[in-house]
Amino acid sequence: MIPFNTPPFVGNELDYMKQAIEAKKISGDGSFTKKCNALLEEQTGCGKVLLTTSCSHSLEMASLLTNIQPGDEVIMPSYTFVSTANAFVLRGAVIVFVDIRPDTMNIDENLIEAAITPKTKAIVPVHYAGVGCEMDKIMEIAGKYNLLVVEDAAQGVMAYYKGRALGSIGDVGCYSFHETKNYSMGEGGAVLVNNPAMYERSEIIREKGTNRSRFLRGQIDKYTWVDVGSSYLPSDMNAAYLYAQLEKADEINEKRLASWQKYYTAFESLETKGYVQRPIIPDECRHNAHMFYLKVRDLELRSDLISYLKSNGVMAVFHYVPLHSSKAGERFGRFCGEDKYTTKESERLVRLPMYYGLSDNDIDYVTEKVKSFFGN
Ligand SMILES: *Cc1c(COP(=O)(O)O)cnc(C)c1O
């Protein structure tokens, strides 16, 4: 049986977790959290990175940092995870969904402007599969209409757009370290605060609305409740697990990219014959092999392929059911313009096993089974 995913494990995780426990610092903001923050700041060039309890929570922090008020509108793709929308719905926002580009499955930057109204407050690009959205255009629109940009870079750790780390381009970026992502701490994430005007408030929101972070640095002699907030800081034990992986981030990334490339090369012939389409990576993007997917003719064929692979011991999966067609999506949002690609492209996409430690033999096996499904 070849699983769809197994959580990454590089070897030093247990030792580092033991160190956190022995240091008697298992709550938040211990030495491993600080080391992770510093390492991520260095790697992304972002001025302030803070580990959080999840990307969902990073998005909630972003929604507080952007001061979303009831009735405000937030623009995002419908082809995304529920947390992208929930974070803003929790503050009373109306979600305005925009169609995606069929090549990258990312928000179509050319459709954003038509979705802007006087109530629009923010744009939330989602970097699907670690492939960057067209950020130059998105930032230009945001500048023109005075909107804030929150990047859902849950899948984008160690990926770049025009040389800039995903998550480091908008006002706020959000990473996930869930076990299904490239680097993991079980459940966890990070918030990248790129807008210096939000630095101090990000610490406060993450520390239950208190100025405890300044107190711990000795900048004030007692701490108090100063703003809204919640508990968004993870245990240092989880940070210790993550730190082991961030130290080996390049190695993990290279291995994933090699697996991705092996799939990509192997499916060239099927694409030439017109059976499948392989992912498209625009020139300005350096991806991180978060995912390897194929697109087949339609929903029916995809279901057959998934069942066929399953009966041959390969776990392949489909991905998001577009949010605008869900019960909550209908209630909390609206689709702006025509759904030309969101539903159609999502229905024909299938994700193949992809994780750190996936062997070449397994990739060969998966490839062979997909090819035999199509009758070669
Ligand atoms: C995984 C994911 C999330 C949620 O991440 P958690 O850390 O599990 O909360 C949000 N958005 C996208 C696009 C994701 O892939």
PDB file of C-alpha atoms in Angstrom, residues 51-346:
ATOM      1  CA  LEU A  51       4.989  30.408  15.032  1.00  0.00           C
ATOM      2  CA  THR A  52       1.304  29.780  15.591  1.00  0.00           C
ATOM      3  CA  THR A  53      -0.942  26.858  16.447  1.00  0.00           C
ATOM      4  CA  SER A  54      -2.054  26.411  12.810  1.00  0.00           C
ATOM      5  CA  CYS A  55      -2.361  28.153   9.482  1.00  0.00           C
ATOM      6  CA  SER A  56      -6.072  28.506  10.237  1.00  0.00           C
ATOM      7  CA  HIS A  57      -5.052  30.519  13.297  1.00  0.00           C
ATOM      8  CA  SER A  58      -2.479  32.512  11.304  1.00  0.00           C
ATOM      9  CA  LEU A  59      -5.309  33.468   8.960  1.00  0.00           C
ATOM     10  CA  GLU A  60      -7.464  34.450  11.944  1.00  0.00           C
ATOM     11  CA  MET A  61      -4.624  36.639  13.190  1.00  0.00           C
ATOM     12  CA  ALA A  62      -4.370  38.169   9.713  1.00  0.00           C
ATOM     13  CA  SER A  63      -8.067  38.887   9.734  1.00  0.00           C
ATOM     14  CA  LEU A  64      -7.689  40.692  13.078  1.00  0.00           C
ATOM     15  CA  LEU A  65      -4.545  42.511  11.906  1.00  0.00           C
ATOM     16  CA  THR A  66      -6.322  43.760   8.788  1.00  0.00           C
ATOM     17  CA  ASN A  67      -9.149  45.016  11.018  1.00  0.00           C
ATOM     18  CA  ILE A  68     -11.918  43.281   9.107  1.00  0.00           C
ATOM     19  CA  GLN A  69     -15.333  44.578  10.235  1.00  0.00           C
ATOM     20  CA  PRO A  70     -18.817  43.104   9.734  1.00  0.00           C
ATOM     21  CA  GLY A  71     -19.962  43.706   6.163  1.00  0.00           C
ATOM     22  CA  ASP A  72     -16.454  44.161   4.757  1.00  0.00           C
ATOM     23  CA  GLU A  73     -15.746  42.201   1.603  1.00  0.00           C
ATOM     24  CA  VAL A  74     -12.751  39.946   1.118  1.00  0.00           C
ATOM     25  CA  ILE A  75     -11.746  38.627  -2.313  1.00  0.00           C
ATOM     26  CA  MET A  76     -10.348  35.097  -2.680  1.00  0.00           C
ATOM     27  CA  PRO A  77     -10.553  32.038  -4.932  1.00  0.00           C
ATOM     28  CA  SER A  78     -13.323  29.514  -4.310  1.00  0.00           C
ATOM     29  CA  TYR A  79     -10.858  26.713  -4.969  1.00  0.00           C
ATOM     30  CA  THR A  80      -9.236  26.701  -1.518  1.00  0.00           C
ATOM     31  CA  PHE A  81      -9.425  25.209   1.962  1.00  0.00           C
ATOM     32  CA  VAL A  82     -12.259  26.295   4.259  1.00  0.00           C
ATOM     33  CA  SER A  83      -9.905  28.101   6.653  1.00  0.00           C
ATOM     34  CA  THR A  84      -9.062  30.760   4.068  1.00  0.00           C
ATOM     35  CA  ALA A  85     -12.691  31.892   4.175  1.00  0.00           C
ATOM     36  CA  ASN A  86     -13.563  31.029   7.787  1.00  0.00           C
ATOM     37  CA  ALA A  87     -10.938  33.358   9.240  1.00  0.00           C
ATOM     38  CA  PHE A  88     -12.681  36.354   7.679  1.00  0.00           C
ATOM     39  CA  VAL A  89     -16.244  35.069   8.114  1.00  0.00           C
ATOM     40  CA  LEU A  90     -15.527  34.873  11.849  1.00  0.00           C
ATOM     41  CA  ARG A  91     -15.108  38.677  11.798  1.00  0.00           C
ATOM     42  CA  GLY A  92     -18.348  39.164   9.850  1.00  0.00           C
ATOM     43  CA  ALA A  93     -16.870  39.578   6.379  1.00  0.00           C
ATOM     44  CA  VAL A  94     -18.636  38.684   3.151  1.00  0.00           C
ATOM     45  CA  ILE A  95     -16.502  36.472   0.928  1.00  0.00           C
ATOM     46  CA  VAL A  96     -16.318  37.378  -2.749  1.00  0.00           C
ATOM     47  CA  PHE A  97     -15.073  34.438  -4.784  1.00  0.00           C
ATOM     48  CA  VAL A  98     -13.244  34.961  -8.047  1.00  0.00           C
ATOM     49  CA  ASP A  99     -12.497  32.363 -10.721  1.00  0.00           C
ATOM     50  CA  ILE A 100      -9.124  30.640 -10.992  1.00  0.00           C
ATOM     51  CA  ARG A 101      -6.623  30.316 -13.837  1.00  0.00           C
ATOM     52  CA  PRO A 102      -6.712  26.847 -15.364  1.00  0.00           C
ATOM     53  CA  ASP A 103      -2.903  26.662 -15.639  1.00  0.00           C
ATOM     54  CA  THR A 104      -1.945  27.130 -11.968  1.00  0.00           C
ATOM     55  CA  MET A 105      -5.333  26.740 -10.211  1.00  0.00           C
ATOM     56  CA  ASN A 106      -4.565  30.109  -8.563  1.00  0.00           C
ATOM     57  CA  ILE A 107      -6.856  33.149  -8.449  1.00  0.00           C
ATOM     58  CA  ASP A 108      -7.076  34.837 -11.856  1.00  0.00           C
ATOM     59  CA  GLU A 109      -5.418  38.178 -11.167  1.00  0.00           C
ATOM     60  CA  ASN A 110      -7.163  39.702 -14.185  1.00  0.00           C
ATOM     61  CA  LEU A 111     -10.609  39.152 -12.645  1.00  0.00           C
ATOM     62  CA  ILE A 112      -9.910  40.756  -9.270  1.00  0.00           C
ATOM     63  CA  GLU A 113     -10.526  44.360 -10.242  1.00  0.00           C
ATOM     64  CA  ALA A 114     -14.087  43.613 -11.411  1.00  0.00           C
ATOM     65  CA  ALA A 115     -14.874  42.132  -7.977  1.00  0.00           C
ATOM     66  CA  ILE A 116     -13.882  45.255  -6.047  1.00  0.00           C
ATOM     67  CA  THR A 117     -16.651  47.345  -4.475  1.00  0.00           C
ATOM     68  CA  PRO A 118     -16.539  50.231  -1.969  1.00  0.00           C
ATOM     69  CA  LYS A 119     -16.809  47.552   0.763  1.00  0.00           C
ATOM     70  CA  THR A 120     -13.742  45.566  -0.329  1.00  0.00           C
ATOM     71  CA  LYS A 121     -11.069  45.463   2.346  1.00  0.00           C
ATOM     72  CA  ALA A 122      -8.622  42.725   1.409  1.00  0.00           C
ATOM     73  CA  ILE A 123      -7.439  40.294  -1.259  1.00  0.00           C
ATOM     74  CA  VAL A 124      -6.405  36.793  -0.213  1.00  0.00           C
ATOM     75  CA  PRO A 125      -4.336  34.981  -2.860  1.00  0.00           C
ATOM     76  CA  VAL A 126      -3.798  31.266  -2.191  1.00  0.00           C
ATOM     77  CA  HIS A 127      -0.576  29.810  -3.589  1.00  0.00           C
ATOM     78  CA  TYR A 128      -1.921  26.450  -4.689  1.00  0.00           C
ATOM     79  CA  ALA A 129       0.578  23.581  -4.635  1.00  0.00           C
ATOM     80  CA  GLY A 130       3.321  26.025  -3.649  1.00  0.00           C
ATOM     81  CA  VAL A 131       3.141  27.767  -7.022  1.00  0.00           C
ATOM     82  CA  GLY A 132       3.012  31.525  -6.604  1.00  0.00           C
ATOM     83  CA  CYS A 133       0.072  33.681  -7.656  1.00  0.00           C
ATOM     84  CA  GLU A 134       0.788  36.620  -9.977  1.00  0.00           C
ATOM     85  CA  MET A 135       1.772  38.791  -7.028  1.00  0.00           C
ATOM     86  CA  ASP A 136       3.051  41.836  -8.951  1.00  0.00           C
ATOM     87  CA  LYS A 137      -0.370  42.376 -10.457  1.00  0.00           C
ATOM     88  CA  ILE A 138      -2.179  41.628  -7.181  1.00  0.00           C
ATOM     89  CA  MET A 139      -0.012  44.094  -5.228  1.00  0.00           C
ATOM     90  CA  GLU A 140      -0.539  46.711  -7.941  1.00  0.00           C
ATOM     91  CA  ILE A 141      -4.344  46.367  -7.671  1.00  0.00           C
ATOM     92  CA  ALA A 142      -4.142  46.462  -3.868  1.00  0.00           C
ATOM     93  CA  GLY A 143      -2.104  49.652  -4.049  1.00  0.00           C
ATOM     94  CA  LYS A 144      -4.491  51.265  -6.513  1.00  0.00           C
ATOM     95  CA  TYR A 145      -7.590  50.560  -4.371  1.00  0.00           C
ATOM     96  CA  ASN A 146      -5.909  50.802  -0.970  1.00  0.00           C
ATOM     97  CA  LEU A 147      -6.605  47.155  -0.046  1.00  0.00           C
ATOM     98  CA  LEU A 148      -4.656  44.840   2.234  1.00  0.00           C
ATOM     99  CA  VAL A 149      -3.191  41.574   0.964  1.00  0.00           C
ATOM    100  CA  VAL A 150      -3.102  38.381   3.040  1.00  0.00           C
ATOM    101  CA  GLU A 151      -1.250  35.499   1.388  1.00  0.00           C
ATOM    102  CA  ASP A 152      -2.495  32.025   2.188  1.00  0.00           C
ATOM    103  CA  ALA A 153       0.909  30.410   1.745  1.00  0.00           C
ATOM    104  CA  ALA A 154      -0.046  27.277   3.722  1.00  0.00           C
ATOM    105  CA  GLN A 155       1.448  25.195   0.912  1.00  0.00           C
ATOM    106  CA  GLY A 156       4.166  27.675  -0.003  1.00  0.00           C
ATOM    107  CA  VAL A 157       6.997  27.204   2.503  1.00  0.00           C
ATOM    108  CA  MET A 158      10.356  27.299   0.637  1.00  0.00           C
ATOM    109  CA  ALA A 159       8.710  28.433  -2.609  1.00  0.00           C
ATOM    110  CA  TYR A 160       9.360  31.716  -4.412  1.00  0.00           C
ATOM    111  CA  TYR A 161       7.819  34.235  -6.797  1.00  0.00           C
ATOM    112  CA  LYS A 162      10.398  36.300  -8.701  1.00  0.00           C
ATOM    113  CA  GLY A 163      12.942  35.414  -6.045  1.00  0.00           C
ATOM    114  CA  ARG A 164      10.734  36.458  -3.130  1.00  0.00           C
ATOM    115  CA  ALA A 165       9.516  33.901  -0.612  1.00  0.00           C
ATOM    116  CA  LEU A 166       5.795  33.185  -0.812  1.00  0.00           C
ATOM    117  CA  GLY A 167       4.150  34.702   2.243  1.00  0.00           C
ATOM    118  CA  SER A 168       6.653  37.586   2.363  1.00  0.00           C
ATOM    119  CA  ILE A 169       5.036  39.744  -0.322  1.00  0.00           C
ATOM    120  CA  GLY A 170       1.596  40.856   0.961  1.00  0.00           C
ATOM    121  CA  ASP A 171       0.902  42.634   4.279  1.00  0.00           C
ATOM    122  CA  VAL A 172       0.604  39.291   6.075  1.00  0.00           C
ATOM    123  CA  GLY A 173       1.515  35.737   5.019  1.00  0.00           C
ATOM    124  CA  CYS A 174       0.300  32.484   6.551  1.00  0.00           C
ATOM    125  CA  TYR A 175       2.179  29.167   6.655  1.00  0.00           C
ATOM    126  CA  SER A 176       0.996  25.721   7.709  1.00  0.00           C
ATOM    127  CA  PHE A 177       3.043  23.072   9.486  1.00  0.00           C
ATOM    128  CA  HIS A 178       0.241  20.533   9.558  1.00  0.00           C
ATOM    129  CA  GLU A 179       1.370  16.940   9.097  1.00  0.00           C
ATOM    130  CA  THR A 180       0.248  16.993   5.461  1.00  0.00           C
ATOM    131  CA  LYS A 181       2.509  19.926   4.603  1.00  0.00           C
ATOM    132  CA  ASN A 182       6.184  19.947   3.525  1.00  0.00           C
ATOM    133  CA  TYR A 183       7.464  20.738   7.039  1.00  0.00           C
ATOM    134  CA  SER A 184       5.519  19.717  10.057  1.00  0.00           C
ATOM    135  CA  MET A 185       4.956  20.007  13.797  1.00  0.00           C
ATOM    136  CA  GLY A 186       1.753  17.956  13.847  1.00  0.00           C
ATOM    137  CA  GLU A 187      -0.545  20.926  14.055  1.00  0.00           C
ATOM    138  CA  GLY A 188       1.013  24.357  13.662  1.00  0.00           C
ATOM    139  CA  GLY A 189       1.754  27.291  11.442  1.00  0.00           C
ATOM    140  CA  ALA A 190       3.406  30.670  11.245  1.00  0.00           C
ATOM    141  CA  VAL A 191       2.325  34.199  10.595  1.00  0.00           C
ATOM    142  CA  LEU A 192       4.636  36.377   8.481  1.00  0.00           C
ATOM    143  CA  VAL A 193       4.088  40.000   9.351  1.00  0.00           C
ATOM    144  CA  ASN A 194       5.515  42.011   6.476  1.00  0.00           C
ATOM    145  CA  ASN A 195       3.917  45.345   7.289  1.00  0.00           C
ATOM    146  CA  PRO A 196       5.987  46.938  10.111  1.00  0.00           C
ATOM    147  CA  ALA A 197       2.916  48.874  11.292  1.00  0.00           C
ATOM    148  CA  MET A 198       1.485  45.498  12.351  1.00  0.00           C
ATOM    149  CA  TYR A 199       4.521  44.123  14.229  1.00  0.00           C
ATOM    150  CA  GLU A 200       3.537  45.098  17.742  1.00  0.00           C
ATOM    151  CA  ARG A 201      -0.147  44.269  17.342  1.00  0.00           C
ATOM    152  CA  SER A 202       0.714  40.805  15.979  1.00  0.00           C
ATOM    153  CA  GLU A 203       2.517  39.967  19.239  1.00  0.00           C
ATOM    154  CA  ILE A 204      -0.423  41.250  21.261  1.00  0.00           C
ATOM    155  CA  ILE A 205      -3.102  39.363  19.316  1.00  0.00           C
ATOM    156  CA  ARG A 206      -1.070  36.154  19.587  1.00  0.00           C
ATOM    157  CA  GLU A 207      -0.686  36.603  23.374  1.00  0.00           C
ATOM    158  CA  LYS A 208      -4.388  36.816  24.283  1.00  0.00           C
ATOM    159  CA  GLY A 209      -4.578  40.554  23.675  1.00  0.00           C
ATOM    160  CA  THR A 210      -1.866  41.340  26.220  1.00  0.00           C
ATOM    161  CA  ASN A 211       1.500  43.061  25.910  1.00  0.00           C
ATOM    162  CA  ARG A 212       3.199  40.061  27.541  1.00  0.00           C
ATOM    163  CA  SER A 213       5.842  39.827  24.774  1.00  0.00           C
ATOM    164  CA  ARG A 214       7.138  43.302  25.615  1.00  0.00           C
ATOM    165  CA  PHE A 215       7.094  42.375  29.315  1.00  0.00           C
ATOM    166  CA  LEU A 216       9.165  39.225  28.663  1.00  0.00           C
ATOM    167  CA  ARG A 217      11.741  41.339  26.821  1.00  0.00           C
ATOM    168  CA  GLY A 218      11.933  43.637  29.869  1.00  0.00           C
ATOM    169  CA  GLN A 219      10.520  46.611  27.953  1.00  0.00           C
ATOM    170  CA  ILE A 220       7.713  47.173  30.475  1.00  0.00           C
ATOM    171  CA  ASP A 221       7.483  46.161  34.146  1.00  0.00           C
ATOM    172  CA  LYS A 222       4.045  44.556  34.096  1.00  0.00           C
ATOM    173  CA  TYR A 223       1.741  43.293  31.419  1.00  0.00           C
ATOM    174  CA  THR A 224      -1.928  43.917  30.898  1.00  0.00           C
ATOM    175  CA  TRP A 225      -4.878  43.474  28.575  1.00  0.00           C
ATOM    176  CA  VAL A 226      -4.541  45.997  25.756  1.00  0.00           C
ATOM    177  CA  ASP A 227      -6.459  44.626  22.722  1.00  0.00           C
ATOM    178  CA  VAL A 228      -8.448  41.671  21.396  1.00  0.00           C
ATOM    179  CA  GLY A 229      -6.566  38.444  20.937  1.00  0.00           C
ATOM    180  CA  SER A 230      -6.420  34.753  21.603  1.00  0.00           C
ATOM    181  CA  SER A 231      -3.889  32.051  22.385  1.00  0.00           C
ATOM    182  CA  TYR A 232      -2.147  31.479  19.088  1.00  0.00           C
ATOM    183  CA  LEU A 233       1.256  30.300  20.315  1.00  0.00           C
ATOM    184  CA  PRO A 234       2.235  26.643  20.102  1.00  0.00           C
ATOM    185  CA  SER A 235       3.963  24.505  22.705  1.00  0.00           C
ATOM    186  CA  ASP A 236       7.761  24.577  22.491  1.00  0.00           C
ATOM    187  CA  MET A 237       7.671  20.740  22.205  1.00  0.00           C
ATOM    188  CA  ASN A 238       5.958  21.087  18.850  1.00  0.00           C
ATOM    189  CA  ALA A 239       8.364  23.826  17.830  1.00  0.00           C
ATOM    190  CA  ALA A 240      11.234  21.449  18.680  1.00  0.00           C
ATOM    191  CA  TYR A 241       9.813  18.861  16.279  1.00  0.00           C
ATOM    192  CA  LEU A 242       9.557  21.502  13.569  1.00  0.00           C
ATOM    193  CA  TYR A 243      13.037  22.883  14.175  1.00  0.00           C
ATOM    194  CA  ALA A 244      14.608  19.533  13.296  1.00  0.00           C
ATOM    195  CA  GLN A 245      12.903  19.761   9.904  1.00  0.00           C
ATOM    196  CA  LEU A 246      13.585  23.427   9.242  1.00  0.00           C
ATOM    197  CA  GLU A 247      17.288  22.732   9.818  1.00  0.00           C
ATOM    198  CA  LYS A 248      17.048  20.226   6.970  1.00  0.00           C
ATOM    199  CA  ALA A 249      14.692  22.325   4.851  1.00  0.00           C
ATOM    200  CA  ASP A 250      16.928  22.270   1.769  1.00  0.00           C
ATOM    201  CA  GLU A 251      17.382  18.528   1.894  1.00  0.00           C
ATOM    202  CA  ILE A 252      13.631  17.930   2.268  1.00  0.00           C
ATOM    203  CA  ASN A 253      12.905  20.387  -0.530  1.00  0.00           C
ATOM    204  CA  GLU A 254      15.418  18.824  -2.922  1.00  0.00           C
ATOM    205  CA  LYS A 255      14.103  15.329  -2.305  1.00  0.00           C
ATOM    206  CA  ARG A 256      10.532  16.420  -2.899  1.00  0.00           C
ATOM    207  CA  LEU A 257      11.522  18.251  -6.068  1.00  0.00           C
ATOM    208  CA  ALA A 258      13.318  15.145  -7.319  1.00  0.00           C
ATOM    209  CA  SER A 259      10.186  13.043  -6.736  1.00  0.00           C
ATOM    210  CA  TRP A 260       8.066  15.662  -8.475  1.00  0.00           C
ATOM    211  CA  GLN A 261      10.427  15.745 -11.453  1.00  0.00           C
ATOM    212  CA  LYS A 262      10.403  11.967 -11.702  1.00  0.00           C
ATOM    213  CA  TYR A 263       6.604  11.957 -11.927  1.00  0.00           C
ATOM    214  CA  TYR A 264       6.668  14.865 -14.354  1.00  0.00           C
ATOM    215  CA  THR A 265       9.068  13.149 -16.740  1.00  0.00           C
ATOM    216  CA  ALA A 266       7.273   9.820 -16.478  1.00  0.00           C
ATOM    217  CA  PHE A 267       3.920  11.294 -17.501  1.00  0.00           C
ATOM    218  CA  GLU A 268       5.192  13.138 -20.550  1.00  0.00           C
ATOM    219  CA  SER A 269       4.100  10.346 -22.888  1.00  0.00           C
ATOM    220  CA  LEU A 270       0.567  10.247 -21.447  1.00  0.00           C
ATOM    221  CA  GLU A 271       0.294  13.984 -21.914  1.00  0.00           C
ATOM    222  CA  THR A 272       1.505  13.742 -25.507  1.00  0.00           C
ATOM    223  CA  LYS A 273      -1.219  11.193 -26.164  1.00  0.00           C
ATOM    224  CA  GLY A 274      -3.784  13.562 -24.680  1.00  0.00           C
ATOM    225  CA  TYR A 275      -4.780  11.429 -21.680  1.00  0.00           C
ATOM    226  CA  VAL A 276      -3.568  13.725 -18.913  1.00  0.00           C
ATOM    227  CA  GLN A 277      -2.300  17.215 -18.280  1.00  0.00           C
ATOM    228  CA  ARG A 278       0.680  17.807 -16.025  1.00  0.00           C
ATOM    229  CA  PRO A 279       1.060  20.812 -13.686  1.00  0.00           C
ATOM    230  CA  ILE A 280       2.282  24.082 -15.205  1.00  0.00           C
ATOM    231  CA  ILE A 281       4.877  26.147 -13.358  1.00  0.00           C
ATOM    232  CA  PRO A 282       5.172  29.732 -14.649  1.00  0.00           C
ATOM    233  CA  ASP A 283       8.742  30.957 -15.283  1.00  0.00           C
ATOM    234  CA  GLU A 284       8.626  33.474 -12.440  1.00  0.00           C
ATOM    235  CA  CYS A 285       7.800  30.778  -9.881  1.00  0.00           C
ATOM    236  CA  ARG A 286      10.088  28.401  -8.036  1.00  0.00           C
ATOM    237  CA  HIS A 287       7.793  25.799  -6.494  1.00  0.00           C
ATOM    238  CA  ASN A 288       8.422  23.430  -3.595  1.00  0.00           C
ATOM    239  CA  ALA A 289       6.877  20.184  -4.880  1.00  0.00           C
ATOM    240  CA  HIS A 290       4.127  20.412  -2.303  1.00  0.00           C
ATOM    241  CA  MET A 291       1.918  18.368  -4.555  1.00  0.00           C
ATOM    242  CA  PHE A 292       1.980  16.366  -7.758  1.00  0.00           C
ATOM    243  CA  TYR A 293      -1.317  16.324  -9.577  1.00  0.00           C
ATOM    244  CA  LEU A 294      -2.638  15.294 -12.954  1.00  0.00           C
ATOM    245  CA  LYS A 295      -5.752  16.492 -14.713  1.00  0.00           C
ATOM    246  CA  VAL A 296      -7.828  13.942 -16.590  1.00  0.00           C
ATOM    247  CA  ARG A 297     -10.779  14.390 -18.976  1.00  0.00           C
ATOM    248  CA  ASP A 298     -13.566  14.786 -16.437  1.00  0.00           C
ATOM    249  CA  LEU A 299     -15.033  13.896 -13.049  1.00  0.00           C
ATOM    250  CA  GLU A 300     -16.155  10.433 -14.096  1.00  0.00           C
ATOM    251  CA  LEU A 301     -12.754   9.423 -15.389  1.00  0.00           C
ATOM    252  CA  ARG A 302     -11.119  10.827 -12.283  1.00  0.00           C
ATOM    253  CA  SER A 303     -13.366   8.746 -10.015  1.00  0.00           C
ATOM    254  CA  ASP A 304     -12.535   5.649 -12.049  1.00  0.00           C
ATOM    255  CA  LEU A 305      -8.807   6.385 -11.875  1.00  0.00           C
ATOM    256  CA  ILE A 306      -8.904   6.908  -8.092  1.00  0.00           C
ATOM    257  CA  SER A 307     -10.779   3.595  -7.611  1.00  0.00           C
ATOM    258  CA  TYR A 308      -8.440   1.776  -9.969  1.00  0.00           C
ATOM    259  CA  LEU A 309      -5.383   3.057  -8.115  1.00  0.00           C
ATOM    260  CA  LYS A 310      -6.935   2.197  -4.758  1.00  0.00           C
ATOM    261  CA  SER A 311      -7.608  -1.371  -5.880  1.00  0.00           C
ATOM    262  CA  ASN A 312      -3.918  -1.503  -6.797  1.00  0.00           C
ATOM    263  CA  GLY A 313      -2.761  -0.235  -3.411  1.00  0.00           C
ATOM    264  CA  VAL A 314      -2.166   3.391  -4.367  1.00  0.00           C
ATOM    265  CA  MET A 315      -3.887   6.149  -2.452  1.00  0.00           C
ATOM    266  CA  ALA A 316      -4.612   9.024  -4.821  1.00  0.00           C
ATOM    267  CA  VAL A 317      -7.038  11.760  -3.807  1.00  0.00           C
ATOM    268  CA  PHE A 318      -9.050  14.627  -5.217  1.00  0.00           C
ATOM    269  CA  HIS A 319      -8.892  18.079  -3.677  1.00  0.00           C
ATOM    270  CA  TYR A 320     -11.115  21.008  -2.749  1.00  0.00           C
ATOM    271  CA  VAL A 321     -14.799  21.050  -3.493  1.00  0.00           C
ATOM    272  CA  PRO A 322     -15.171  24.735  -4.475  1.00  0.00           C
ATOM    273  CA  LEU A 323     -16.305  26.768  -1.471  1.00  0.00           C
ATOM    274  CA  HIS A 324     -19.006  28.712  -3.322  1.00  0.00           C
ATOM    275  CA  SER A 325     -20.896  25.467  -3.943  1.00  0.00           C
ATOM    276  CA  SER A 326     -20.831  24.441  -0.265  1.00  0.00           C
ATOM    277  CA  LYS A 327     -23.579  25.142   2.263  1.00  0.00           C
ATOM    278  CA  ALA A 328     -21.522  27.680   4.204  1.00  0.00           C
ATOM    279  CA  GLY A 329     -20.090  29.195   1.046  1.00  0.00           C
ATOM    280  CA  GLU A 330     -23.577  29.993  -0.219  1.00  0.00           C
ATOM    281  CA  ARG A 331     -24.409  31.579   3.097  1.00  0.00           C
ATOM    282  CA  PHE A 332     -21.259  33.620   3.644  1.00  0.00           C
ATOM    283  CA  GLY A 333     -20.138  34.472   0.163  1.00  0.00           C
ATOM    284  CA  ARG A 334     -20.945  35.095  -3.461  1.00  0.00           C
ATOM    285  CA  PHE A 335     -19.195  34.242  -6.687  1.00  0.00           C
ATOM    286  CA  CYS A 336     -18.298  37.271  -8.786  1.00  0.00           C
ATOM    287  CA  GLY A 337     -18.432  36.718 -12.522  1.00  0.00           C
ATOM    288  CA  GLU A 338     -18.564  33.394 -14.304  1.00  0.00           C
ATOM    289  CA  ASP A 339     -17.384  30.079 -12.855  1.00  0.00           C
ATOM    290  CA  LYS A 340     -15.535  29.163 -15.998  1.00  0.00           C
ATOM    291  CA  TYR A 341     -12.733  27.082 -14.519  1.00  0.00           C
ATOM    292  CA  THR A 342     -13.160  26.652 -10.739  1.00  0.00           C
ATOM    293  CA  THR A 343     -15.636  23.771 -10.848  1.00  0.00           C
ATOM    294  CA  LYS A 344     -14.544  22.236 -14.131  1.00  0.00           C
ATOM    295  CA  GLU A 345     -10.820  22.146 -13.367  1.00  0.00           C
ATOM    296  CA  SER A 346     -11.236  21.059  -9.750  1.00  0.00           C
TER     297      SER A 346
END
